[in-house]
Amino acid sequence: MLLIPCPWCGPRAQIEFTYGGDADVRRPKDAMAATGAAWHDYVYLRDNPRGSHDEIWQHSAGCRRWLRLTRDTLTHAIIDSAPPTKEPPS
Amino acid sequence: MLLRPFSLIDIDPIASHNDKRKLIEEIVTDSRRTLSSRMTSVPRGAGLKGYEMRYSALNLVRNAFSGHRAWPVAWRKAAPQASYDVVIIGGGGHGLATAYYLARNHGITNVAVLEKGWIGGGNTGRNTTIVRSNYLLDTNARFYEHSLKLWEGLTQELNFNLMVSQRGVLNLAHTPGQLESYARRGNAMRLNGIDAELLSRDQVAAMVPRLDCSDRARFPVLGGLLQPRGGTVRHDAVAWGFARAADQRGVDIIEGCEVTAIRRNERGVVGLETSRGAVQAKQIGIAVAGNSSRVAAMADLHLPIESHVLQAMVSEPIKPVLDQVVTSGATHFYISQSDKGELVFGGDLDGYNSYAQRGNLPIIEHVIASALEMFPSFAQLRLMRTWGGIMDMTMDGSPIIAKTPVPGLYFNGGWCYGGFKATPASGWVFAETIANDAPHALNEAFTLERFATGDVLDERGAGPAPWLH
């Protein structure tokens, strides 16, 4: 069982959360001007690292807010939990 | 509850002029014809080094006199040579099958299979052994049906008992809508020349007596879609059988050898760096399942794949109680009984990126809750083991078997959690893709580029969220 620290509710059980995927995919800013390749990158391509991974979770059975979780995909250890507004690395 | 009666379309396999059916027959016949003409130039046993002993009743008796201590090893412990025509990264079922079919179908025997762990230690030894071809989309149906046809003759061909058991795969329907979608899929299967039967609740109850088919069930069973030719195959034997047969044709199977870099020049791949030294290679095939993204990144490829953990578990062994593979998509659960007597079951992904080869308890609890809801008598059983494997989940739920933008580099992966049943066909078409530098008719749609061009193969219609496929 993952014990996920919600920035607002504190540590809560994994079953209260819904996974939202890789936090660092960037939607093209200008949708009309973006190329097909830029949309392809955003919709389909993933870094899929073994190790530290920044991801979006929703505390869907709790405060219903989204959070940004840094988690090790090899050990399942949770490294950091923050509000989703934290600026992703560019 | 009243249900409209469904029936599947009836196709006479001989009189049918159905184009799709003809196509799949042509593909299979054509591969056999090409095969037999190639076989004359590659005599069986061309790569033998004098240690082969066929597995047969006679040899079993003969070896009994020496207390079964004189059996030859199934495959050599090869050390990496300086150079190969083809190197396959990944010694799972797919990599071994690819090496085997490169030798058997194309006469390419200067081949190495590099495995960082040991043969049978990855997903080949972690899956739940189910084989089937009950797919809706034509591309998938034809590919997996080719695989099922290969399974049907593989024990004899590899001279290794794969314990192929065509006990039937039954998908349960719990809603009228689901039953309708099964009628649609069953019809699609029949149009592709694949066996499918739509069963009523009474038929399901008679076939699976332990299943709670009453109205009291939390999710009452309304019927099911049966593929009688589906079933199970012993997974370890598949790895060992392909390894032994490939080795007998001269393929080097190198265990404990991790690839650390893929070397390229402006014309394409030239070789690899491994934990056991550098190896030159004219062509390189990647077949590494959950590690696809990491190995592809060595050649600067960015893939539409995420790695997720899928768990499975077995009960203590008991006498035969379950004759089919039974699945329930609605309750996220499937189950079968191994020949050893253990009930083998599992469900959905844990649902977050993982390379851990182990999962967490919430999914185990969910799967067992489904099991007990549908098979109440199994509550008496004790759970023996649980384990996890890393699934290479694509963005549309279908695999990728294709050339890559790097000349001489080929990719086989994105198996989601359906890789085991595909093993022989995957090896067959991947070997052809490497040998001809062009895909086989059965895998020409499984490209890397389909996500960019919009030709996705989304069997389930789940969209680009890999943990939902």
Coordinates of C-alpha atoms in Angstrom, one line a residue:
Chain A
M1 CA 0.0 0.0 0.0
L2 CA 1.3 3.4 -1.0
L3 CA 1.0 6.0 1.8
I4 CA 0.6 9.2 -0.2
P5 CA 1.1 12.5 1.6
C6 CA -1.6 14.8 0.4
P7 CA -0.4 18.5 0.8
W8 CA -3.8 19.4 2.3
C9 CA -4.9 16.2 4.2
G10 CA -1.6 14.6 5.2
P11 CA -0.7 11.0 4.7
R12 CA -3.6 9.0 3.2
A13 CA -4.0 5.5 1.8
Q14 CA -3.4 4.9 -1.9
I15 CA -6.9 3.7 -2.5
E16 CA -8.2 7.3 -1.9
F17 CA -6.2 8.5 -4.9
T18 CA -6.6 8.4 -8.7
Y19 CA -3.6 8.3 -10.9
G20 CA -3.2 11.1 -13.5
G21 CA 0.0 10.1 -15.2
D22 CA 3.3 11.9 -16.0
A23 CA 3.3 15.5 -14.6
D24 CA 5.8 16.8 -17.1
V25 CA 3.9 16.4 -20.4
R26 CA 3.3 19.9 -21.7
R27 CA 0.2 20.8 -23.7
P28 CA 1.2 23.0 -26.6
K29 CA 0.5 26.6 -25.5
D30 CA -1.0 27.7 -28.8
A31 CA -3.3 24.9 -29.9
M32 CA -4.0 26.2 -33.3
A33 CA -0.4 27.0 -34.2
A34 CA 1.1 23.8 -32.7
T35 CA 2.4 21.3 -35.2
G36 CA 1.2 17.7 -35.5
A37 CA 4.6 16.6 -34.1
A38 CA 4.1 18.8 -31.0
W39 CA 0.7 17.2 -30.4
H40 CA 2.1 13.7 -30.9
D41 CA 4.8 14.4 -28.3
Y42 CA 2.2 15.7 -25.8
V43 CA -0.5 13.0 -26.3
Y44 CA 1.7 9.9 -26.9
L45 CA 5.3 10.1 -26.0
R46 CA 6.5 9.5 -22.4
D47 CA 9.9 9.5 -20.7
N48 CA 8.9 6.5 -18.6
P49 CA 11.9 6.6 -16.3
R50 CA 13.1 3.8 -13.9
G51 CA 13.7 5.8 -10.8
S52 CA 12.4 9.3 -9.8
H53 CA 9.2 10.2 -11.6
D54 CA 7.0 13.3 -11.2
E55 CA 3.4 12.4 -11.5
I56 CA -0.1 13.9 -11.0
W57 CA -2.5 12.2 -8.6
Q58 CA -6.0 13.3 -7.5
H59 CA -7.1 12.8 -3.9
S60 CA -10.4 11.7 -5.4
A61 CA -11.9 10.1 -2.3
G62 CA -10.6 12.9 -0.1
C63 CA -10.3 16.7 -0.7
R64 CA -10.5 16.0 -4.5
R65 CA -7.6 18.3 -5.2
W66 CA -4.7 17.4 -7.5
L67 CA -1.2 17.0 -6.4
R68 CA 2.2 16.5 -7.8
L69 CA 4.0 13.5 -6.4
T70 CA 7.6 12.6 -6.9
R71 CA 7.9 8.8 -6.6
D72 CA 10.6 6.2 -7.3
T73 CA 9.2 3.8 -9.9
L74 CA 11.7 1.1 -9.0
T75 CA 11.3 1.1 -5.2
H76 CA 7.8 2.8 -4.9
A77 CA 9.4 5.2 -2.4
I78 CA 7.7 8.6 -2.2
I79 CA 10.2 11.4 -2.5
D80 CA 8.1 14.5 -2.5
S81 CA 4.5 15.7 -2.5
A82 CA 3.5 19.2 -3.6
P83 CA 0.6 21.3 -4.9
P84 CA 0.2 20.9 -8.7
T85 CA 1.1 24.6 -9.2
K86 CA 4.8 23.8 -8.6
E87 CA 6.6 24.8 -11.8
P88 CA 7.7 21.7 -13.7
P89 CA 11.4 21.6 -14.7
S90 CA 11.7 23.1 -18.2
Chain B
M1 CA -34.3 -10.2 -16.7
L2 CA -35.4 -10.7 -20.3
L3 CA -32.8 -10.8 -23.0
R4 CA -33.1 -10.6 -26.7
P5 CA -31.8 -13.8 -28.1
F6 CA -28.5 -13.4 -29.8
S7 CA -27.0 -15.6 -32.3
L8 CA -23.6 -15.5 -34.1
I9 CA -23.5 -15.5 -37.8
D10 CA -22.9 -18.9 -39.3
I11 CA -20.0 -19.2 -41.7
D12 CA -19.3 -22.3 -43.6
P13 CA -15.5 -22.4 -43.5
I14 CA -15.3 -24.2 -46.9
A15 CA -17.9 -22.5 -48.9
S16 CA -17.1 -19.0 -47.5
H17 CA -16.0 -16.5 -50.0
N18 CA -15.2 -14.0 -47.3
D19 CA -12.2 -11.9 -48.2
K20 CA -10.9 -11.6 -44.7
R21 CA -10.8 -15.3 -44.1
K22 CA -9.1 -15.8 -47.5
L23 CA -6.5 -13.3 -46.6
I24 CA -5.5 -14.9 -43.3
E25 CA -5.4 -18.3 -45.0
E26 CA -3.2 -16.9 -47.8
I27 CA -0.8 -15.4 -45.3
V28 CA -0.5 -18.6 -43.4
T29 CA -0.2 -20.8 -46.5
D30 CA 2.3 -18.4 -48.0
S31 CA 4.5 -18.5 -44.9
R32 CA 4.4 -22.3 -44.9
R33 CA 5.3 -22.4 -48.6
T34 CA 8.1 -20.0 -48.2
L35 CA 9.2 -22.0 -45.2
S36 CA 9.3 -25.4 -46.9
S37 CA 11.4 -24.0 -49.8
R38 CA 13.8 -22.4 -47.3
M39 CA 14.0 -25.5 -45.2
T40 CA 15.7 -27.5 -48.0
S41 CA 18.6 -25.1 -47.8
V42 CA 18.7 -25.1 -44.0
P43 CA 18.6 -28.8 -43.0
R44 CA 17.3 -29.5 -39.5
G45 CA 20.1 -29.7 -37.1
A46 CA 22.5 -27.6 -39.2
G47 CA 23.7 -25.8 -36.1
L48 CA 24.1 -29.0 -34.0
K49 CA 27.2 -29.4 -31.9
G50 CA 26.8 -33.1 -31.1
Y51 CA 25.0 -32.9 -27.7
E52 CA 21.4 -33.0 -28.9
M53 CA 19.3 -35.8 -27.6
R54 CA 15.7 -35.7 -28.7
Y55 CA 13.0 -35.9 -26.0
S56 CA 11.2 -39.1 -26.7
A57 CA 9.8 -42.2 -24.9
L58 CA 12.7 -44.2 -26.1
N59 CA 15.3 -41.7 -24.8
L60 CA 13.3 -41.5 -21.5
V61 CA 13.7 -45.2 -21.1
R62 CA 17.3 -45.1 -22.2
N63 CA 18.1 -42.4 -19.7
A64 CA 16.4 -44.2 -16.9
F65 CA 19.3 -46.7 -16.8
S66 CA 21.7 -43.9 -15.8
G67 CA 19.3 -42.5 -13.3
H68 CA 18.4 -39.5 -15.6
R69 CA 21.8 -38.0 -14.8
A70 CA 23.1 -38.2 -18.4
W71 CA 20.6 -35.9 -20.1
P72 CA 22.5 -33.3 -22.1
V73 CA 22.0 -29.6 -21.2
A74 CA 19.0 -28.0 -22.9
W75 CA 21.1 -25.1 -24.2
R76 CA 24.8 -24.2 -24.0
K77 CA 26.0 -21.5 -21.6
A78 CA 27.4 -19.4 -24.5
A79 CA 29.8 -16.5 -24.0
P80 CA 29.6 -13.5 -26.2
Q81 CA 31.5 -13.6 -29.5
A82 CA 33.1 -10.5 -31.0
S83 CA 30.5 -10.1 -33.7
Y84 CA 27.1 -11.4 -34.9
D85 CA 24.8 -10.8 -37.9
V86 CA 21.9 -10.3 -35.6
V87 CA 21.8 -9.6 -31.9
I88 CA 18.4 -9.8 -30.0
I89 CA 18.3 -7.9 -26.8
G90 CA 16.1 -9.7 -24.3
G91 CA 16.0 -13.5 -23.7
G92 CA 12.3 -13.7 -23.0
G93 CA 9.8 -15.7 -25.1
H94 CA 9.7 -13.1 -27.8
G95 CA 13.5 -12.7 -28.2
L96 CA 14.0 -16.5 -28.1
A97 CA 11.2 -17.1 -30.6
T98 CA 12.7 -14.4 -32.9
A99 CA 16.1 -16.1 -32.8
Y100 CA 14.5 -19.5 -33.4
Y101 CA 12.5 -18.3 -36.4
L102 CA 15.5 -16.3 -37.8
A103 CA 17.4 -19.6 -38.0
R104 CA 14.4 -21.8 -39.0
N105 CA 12.7 -19.6 -41.5
H106 CA 15.5 -17.4 -42.8
G107 CA 18.7 -19.5 -42.4
I108 CA 20.3 -16.7 -40.2
T109 CA 22.1 -18.6 -37.5
N110 CA 25.0 -16.2 -36.5
V111 CA 22.6 -14.8 -33.9
A112 CA 23.0 -14.0 -30.2
V113 CA 20.2 -13.5 -27.6
L114 CA 21.4 -11.3 -24.8
E115 CA 19.6 -11.6 -21.5
K116 CA 20.5 -9.5 -18.4
G117 CA 19.0 -12.1 -16.0
W118 CA 18.3 -15.7 -16.7
I119 CA 16.0 -17.4 -19.3
G120 CA 12.5 -17.6 -17.9
G121 CA 13.1 -15.0 -15.2
G122 CA 11.1 -12.1 -16.6
N123 CA 7.6 -11.9 -17.9
T124 CA 7.8 -15.3 -19.7
G125 CA 7.9 -16.8 -16.2
R126 CA 5.5 -14.3 -14.6
N127 CA 2.4 -14.4 -16.9
T128 CA -0.7 -16.5 -16.3
T129 CA -0.2 -18.7 -19.4
I130 CA -3.3 -17.9 -21.3
V131 CA -3.5 -18.1 -25.1
R132 CA -6.4 -16.9 -27.2
S133 CA -7.2 -14.9 -30.3
N134 CA -10.6 -13.4 -29.4
Y135 CA -10.0 -10.0 -30.8
L136 CA -12.3 -7.5 -32.4
L137 CA -10.0 -5.5 -34.7
D138 CA -9.0 -7.3 -37.9
T139 CA -5.3 -6.5 -37.5
N140 CA -5.2 -7.9 -34.0
A141 CA -7.4 -10.9 -34.8
R142 CA -5.3 -12.1 -37.7
F143 CA -2.0 -11.7 -35.8
Y144 CA -3.2 -13.5 -32.7
E145 CA -4.9 -16.2 -34.7
H146 CA -1.6 -16.9 -36.5
S147 CA -0.1 -17.2 -33.1
L148 CA -2.8 -19.6 -31.9
K149 CA -2.2 -21.7 -35.0
L150 CA 1.5 -21.8 -34.3
W151 CA 0.8 -22.9 -30.6
E152 CA -1.2 -25.8 -31.9
G153 CA 1.8 -27.4 -33.5
L154 CA 4.6 -26.0 -31.4
T155 CA 5.1 -28.9 -29.0
Q156 CA 5.9 -31.3 -31.8
E157 CA 8.0 -28.8 -33.7
L158 CA 10.2 -27.8 -30.8
N159 CA 10.3 -31.4 -29.4
F160 CA 9.4 -29.9 -26.0
N161 CA 6.2 -30.5 -24.2
L162 CA 4.6 -27.1 -23.9
M163 CA 1.5 -28.6 -22.2
V164 CA -0.8 -26.8 -24.7
S165 CA -4.3 -27.1 -23.3
Q166 CA -7.1 -25.8 -25.5
R167 CA -9.6 -25.8 -22.7
G168 CA -11.5 -22.8 -23.9
V169 CA -11.4 -19.1 -22.8
L170 CA -14.8 -17.9 -21.5
N171 CA -15.5 -14.1 -21.2
L172 CA -18.4 -13.5 -18.8
A173 CA -21.1 -10.9 -19.6
H174 CA -22.8 -9.2 -16.6
T175 CA -24.9 -6.7 -18.5
P176 CA -27.1 -6.8 -21.6
G177 CA -24.8 -4.2 -23.2
Q178 CA -21.8 -6.4 -22.5
L179 CA -23.6 -9.3 -24.1
E180 CA -24.3 -7.2 -27.2
S181 CA -20.6 -6.2 -27.4
Y182 CA -19.7 -9.9 -27.1
A183 CA -22.1 -10.8 -30.0
R184 CA -20.3 -8.1 -32.0
R185 CA -16.9 -9.4 -31.1
G186 CA -17.9 -13.0 -31.7
N187 CA -19.2 -12.1 -35.2
A188 CA -16.0 -10.2 -35.9
M189 CA -14.0 -13.2 -34.9
R190 CA -16.0 -15.6 -37.1
L191 CA -15.6 -13.2 -40.0
N192 CA -11.9 -13.6 -39.5
G193 CA -12.2 -17.4 -39.4
I194 CA -11.8 -17.7 -35.7
D195 CA -13.9 -19.9 -33.5
A196 CA -16.4 -18.2 -31.2
E197 CA -19.6 -19.3 -29.4
L198 CA -22.0 -17.0 -27.6
L199 CA -23.4 -18.8 -24.5
S200 CA -26.5 -18.3 -22.5
R201 CA -26.5 -18.1 -18.7
D202 CA -27.7 -21.8 -18.5
Q203 CA -24.9 -22.9 -20.8
V204 CA -22.3 -21.0 -18.7
A205 CA -23.8 -22.5 -15.5
A206 CA -23.6 -26.0 -16.9
M207 CA -20.0 -25.5 -18.1
V208 CA -18.6 -23.8 -15.0
P209 CA -20.5 -25.4 -12.0
R210 CA -18.5 -23.5 -9.3
L211 CA -19.5 -20.2 -10.8
D212 CA -22.3 -18.4 -9.0
C213 CA -24.8 -17.9 -11.9
S214 CA -27.7 -17.1 -9.6
D215 CA -29.6 -13.9 -9.4
R216 CA -28.1 -13.4 -5.9
A217 CA -24.7 -12.7 -7.3
R218 CA -23.5 -9.1 -6.9
F219 CA -22.9 -8.9 -10.7
P220 CA -25.2 -11.6 -12.1
V221 CA -23.9 -13.6 -15.0
L222 CA -26.0 -13.1 -18.2
G223 CA -24.0 -15.2 -20.6
G224 CA -20.6 -15.4 -22.1
L225 CA -18.4 -15.5 -25.2
L226 CA -16.4 -18.7 -25.5
Q227 CA -13.4 -19.3 -27.7
P228 CA -13.1 -23.1 -27.5
R229 CA -9.6 -23.2 -29.0
G230 CA -8.2 -20.7 -26.5
G231 CA -6.6 -22.1 -23.3
T232 CA -3.3 -22.3 -21.5
V233 CA 0.3 -23.2 -22.4
R234 CA 3.0 -23.8 -19.8
H235 CA 5.0 -20.6 -19.8
D236 CA 8.4 -21.8 -18.6
A237 CA 8.4 -24.6 -21.1
V238 CA 7.9 -22.0 -23.9
A239 CA 11.1 -20.2 -22.9
W240 CA 13.0 -23.4 -22.4
G241 CA 11.7 -25.0 -25.6
F242 CA 12.5 -22.0 -27.8
A243 CA 15.9 -21.6 -26.1
R244 CA 16.8 -25.3 -26.7
A245 CA 15.5 -25.2 -30.3
A246 CA 17.3 -22.0 -31.2
D247 CA 20.5 -23.2 -29.5
Q248 CA 20.3 -26.4 -31.6
R249 CA 20.3 -24.3 -34.7
G250 CA 23.5 -22.4 -33.6
V251 CA 22.1 -19.4 -31.8
D252 CA 24.2 -18.2 -28.8
I253 CA 22.0 -17.7 -25.8
I254 CA 23.9 -15.5 -23.4
E255 CA 22.5 -15.1 -19.9
G256 CA 23.8 -12.6 -17.3
C257 CA 24.7 -10.1 -20.0
E258 CA 23.1 -6.6 -19.7
V259 CA 23.2 -4.2 -22.6
T260 CA 24.5 -0.8 -21.6
A261 CA 24.8 1.1 -24.9
I262 CA 23.9 0.8 -28.6
R263 CA 26.7 1.9 -30.9
R264 CA 25.8 3.6 -34.1
N265 CA 27.4 5.5 -37.0
E266 CA 25.8 7.6 -39.7
R267 CA 24.7 4.4 -41.6
G268 CA 23.0 2.8 -38.6
V269 CA 23.8 0.4 -35.8
V270 CA 27.2 -1.2 -35.5
G271 CA 27.1 -3.0 -32.2
L272 CA 26.5 -2.9 -28.5
E273 CA 28.3 -2.4 -25.2
T274 CA 27.4 -5.0 -22.6
S275 CA 28.3 -5.9 -19.0
R276 CA 30.4 -8.7 -20.7
G277 CA 32.2 -6.6 -23.2
A278 CA 31.6 -5.0 -26.6
V279 CA 29.7 -7.0 -29.4
Q280 CA 29.5 -6.0 -33.0
A281 CA 26.2 -6.5 -34.7
K282 CA 24.9 -5.8 -38.2
Q283 CA 21.3 -5.8 -37.0
I284 CA 19.8 -5.4 -33.5
G285 CA 16.3 -6.4 -32.4
I286 CA 14.9 -5.1 -29.1
A287 CA 12.5 -7.4 -27.3
V288 CA 12.7 -6.3 -23.6
A289 CA 9.1 -5.7 -22.6
G290 CA 8.9 -3.6 -19.4
N291 CA 12.4 -2.2 -20.1
S292 CA 11.5 -1.0 -23.7
S293 CA 11.8 2.7 -22.9
R294 CA 15.2 2.4 -21.3
V295 CA 16.8 0.3 -24.0
A296 CA 15.2 2.3 -26.8
A297 CA 16.6 5.5 -25.2
M298 CA 20.1 4.1 -25.8
A299 CA 19.4 4.8 -29.5
D300 CA 17.7 8.1 -28.7
L301 CA 14.2 6.7 -29.4
H302 CA 11.3 8.2 -27.4
L303 CA 8.5 5.7 -27.2
P304 CA 4.7 5.9 -26.7
I305 CA 5.1 3.4 -23.8
E306 CA 4.7 3.4 -20.0
S307 CA 5.8 0.6 -17.7
H308 CA 3.3 -0.6 -15.2
V309 CA 3.1 -3.4 -12.7
L310 CA 0.6 -6.2 -13.1
Q311 CA 0.1 -8.7 -10.3
A312 CA -1.0 -12.4 -10.4
M313 CA -1.4 -15.0 -7.7
V314 CA -2.0 -18.7 -7.1
S315 CA -3.9 -20.7 -4.5
E316 CA -2.8 -23.9 -2.9
P317 CA -3.1 -26.9 -5.3
I318 CA -6.4 -28.8 -5.2
K319 CA -8.2 -31.4 -7.3
P320 CA -9.6 -30.2 -10.7
V321 CA -12.5 -27.8 -10.1
L322 CA -12.3 -25.5 -13.1
D323 CA -12.0 -26.7 -16.6
Q324 CA -11.8 -23.4 -18.6
V325 CA -10.1 -20.0 -18.4
V326 CA -12.8 -17.8 -17.1
T327 CA -12.6 -14.0 -17.3
S328 CA -14.8 -11.1 -16.2
G329 CA -13.9 -7.7 -17.6
A330 CA -16.6 -6.1 -15.5
T331 CA -15.2 -7.3 -12.2
H332 CA -11.5 -7.1 -13.3
F333 CA -10.8 -10.7 -12.8
Y334 CA -9.7 -13.9 -14.6
I335 CA -8.9 -17.4 -13.4
S336 CA -7.8 -20.8 -14.5
Q337 CA -6.5 -23.9 -12.8
S338 CA -3.0 -25.1 -13.5
D339 CA -2.2 -28.8 -14.2
K340 CA -0.5 -28.8 -10.8
G341 CA -3.9 -27.9 -9.3
E342 CA -3.3 -24.3 -8.2
L343 CA -5.9 -21.7 -9.1
V344 CA -4.1 -19.0 -11.1
F345 CA -5.7 -15.6 -11.1
G346 CA -5.3 -11.9 -11.5
G347 CA -6.9 -8.7 -12.6
D348 CA -6.0 -5.2 -13.6
L349 CA -2.8 -3.2 -13.4
D350 CA -1.9 -1.5 -10.1
G351 CA -2.4 1.7 -12.2
Y352 CA 0.8 3.8 -11.7
N353 CA 4.2 3.7 -13.5
S354 CA 6.4 1.0 -12.0
Y355 CA 9.5 -1.0 -12.6
A356 CA 9.3 -2.8 -9.3
Q357 CA 8.2 -6.3 -10.4
R358 CA 6.0 -6.3 -7.3
G359 CA 2.7 -4.6 -6.5
N360 CA 0.6 -3.4 -3.6
L361 CA -2.1 -5.0 -1.6
P362 CA -5.2 -3.0 -2.7
I363 CA -5.2 -4.8 -6.1
I364 CA -4.8 -8.2 -4.5
E365 CA -7.7 -7.5 -2.2
H366 CA -9.8 -6.3 -5.2
V367 CA -9.0 -9.4 -7.3
I368 CA -9.7 -11.8 -4.4
A369 CA -13.0 -10.0 -3.7
S370 CA -14.0 -10.6 -7.3
A371 CA -12.9 -14.2 -7.0
L372 CA -15.0 -14.9 -4.0
E373 CA -18.0 -13.0 -5.3
M374 CA -18.1 -15.2 -8.4
F375 CA -16.7 -18.5 -6.9
P376 CA -17.9 -18.5 -3.3
S377 CA -16.5 -22.0 -2.6
F378 CA -12.9 -20.7 -3.2
A379 CA -13.1 -18.9 0.1
Q380 CA -11.8 -22.1 1.7
L381 CA -8.5 -21.9 -0.2
R382 CA -5.3 -20.4 1.0
L383 CA -3.3 -18.0 -1.1
M384 CA 0.2 -19.4 -1.9
R385 CA 2.1 -16.8 -3.8
T386 CA 1.6 -13.4 -5.4
W387 CA 4.0 -11.7 -7.8
G388 CA 4.3 -8.9 -10.3
G389 CA 5.7 -8.3 -13.7
I390 CA 6.4 -5.1 -15.6
M391 CA 4.1 -4.4 -18.5
D392 CA 5.1 -2.3 -21.5
M393 CA 1.9 -0.5 -22.0
T394 CA 1.4 1.4 -25.3
M395 CA -0.9 4.3 -25.7
D396 CA -3.4 2.3 -27.8
G397 CA -3.1 -1.1 -26.1
S398 CA -1.7 -2.8 -29.2
P399 CA 1.9 -3.9 -29.7
I400 CA 4.7 -2.4 -31.8
I401 CA 6.7 -4.8 -34.0
A402 CA 8.6 -2.6 -36.5
K403 CA 11.6 -1.0 -38.0
T404 CA 12.8 2.1 -36.2
P405 CA 14.1 5.4 -37.6
V406 CA 17.7 4.0 -36.9
P407 CA 18.8 1.7 -39.8
G408 CA 19.5 -1.8 -38.6
L409 CA 17.5 -1.4 -35.3
Y410 CA 14.2 -3.1 -34.9
F411 CA 11.7 -2.9 -32.1
N412 CA 9.3 -5.4 -30.6
G413 CA 7.4 -4.3 -27.5
G414 CA 4.4 -2.6 -26.1
W415 CA 2.8 -5.9 -25.3
C416 CA 0.6 -4.5 -22.6
Y417 CA -0.6 -7.5 -20.7
G418 CA -1.1 -9.7 -23.7
G419 CA 2.4 -10.7 -24.7
F420 CA 2.5 -14.3 -23.8
K421 CA -0.1 -15.6 -26.2
A422 CA 1.6 -13.7 -29.0
T423 CA 5.1 -15.3 -28.4
P424 CA 5.3 -17.5 -31.5
A425 CA 3.7 -15.1 -34.0
S426 CA 5.7 -12.2 -32.5
G427 CA 8.9 -14.1 -33.1
W428 CA 7.8 -15.2 -36.5
V429 CA 7.0 -11.7 -37.9
F430 CA 9.8 -10.0 -36.0
A431 CA 12.3 -12.5 -37.5
E432 CA 10.9 -11.7 -41.0
T433 CA 11.0 -7.9 -40.3
I434 CA 14.7 -8.2 -39.4
A435 CA 15.6 -10.7 -42.2
N436 CA 13.9 -8.7 -45.0
D437 CA 14.3 -5.2 -43.4
A438 CA 10.5 -5.0 -44.1
P439 CA 7.5 -6.1 -42.1
H440 CA 5.5 -9.3 -42.6
A441 CA 1.9 -8.7 -43.7
L442 CA 0.7 -9.5 -40.2
N443 CA 2.7 -6.8 -38.5
E444 CA 2.8 -4.0 -41.0
A445 CA 0.1 -2.1 -39.0
F446 CA 2.1 -2.5 -35.7
T447 CA 4.3 0.5 -36.5
L448 CA 5.9 3.1 -34.2
E449 CA 4.6 5.8 -36.5
R450 CA 0.9 5.0 -36.2
F451 CA 0.5 7.3 -33.2
A452 CA 1.7 10.2 -35.3
T453 CA -0.4 9.3 -38.4
G454 CA -3.5 8.6 -36.5
D455 CA -3.7 4.9 -37.4
V456 CA -3.9 3.8 -33.7
L457 CA -5.2 0.3 -33.0
D458 CA -7.3 0.9 -29.9
E459 CA -9.0 -2.5 -29.3
R460 CA -10.7 -1.2 -26.1
G461 CA -11.4 2.4 -27.2
A462 CA -9.7 3.6 -24.0
G463 CA -7.7 6.5 -25.5
P464 CA -4.1 7.4 -24.8
A465 CA -4.0 6.4 -21.0
P466 CA -1.8 3.4 -20.9
W467 CA -3.0 2.3 -17.5
L468 CA -6.5 1.9 -18.8
H469 CA -5.7 -0.6 -21.6

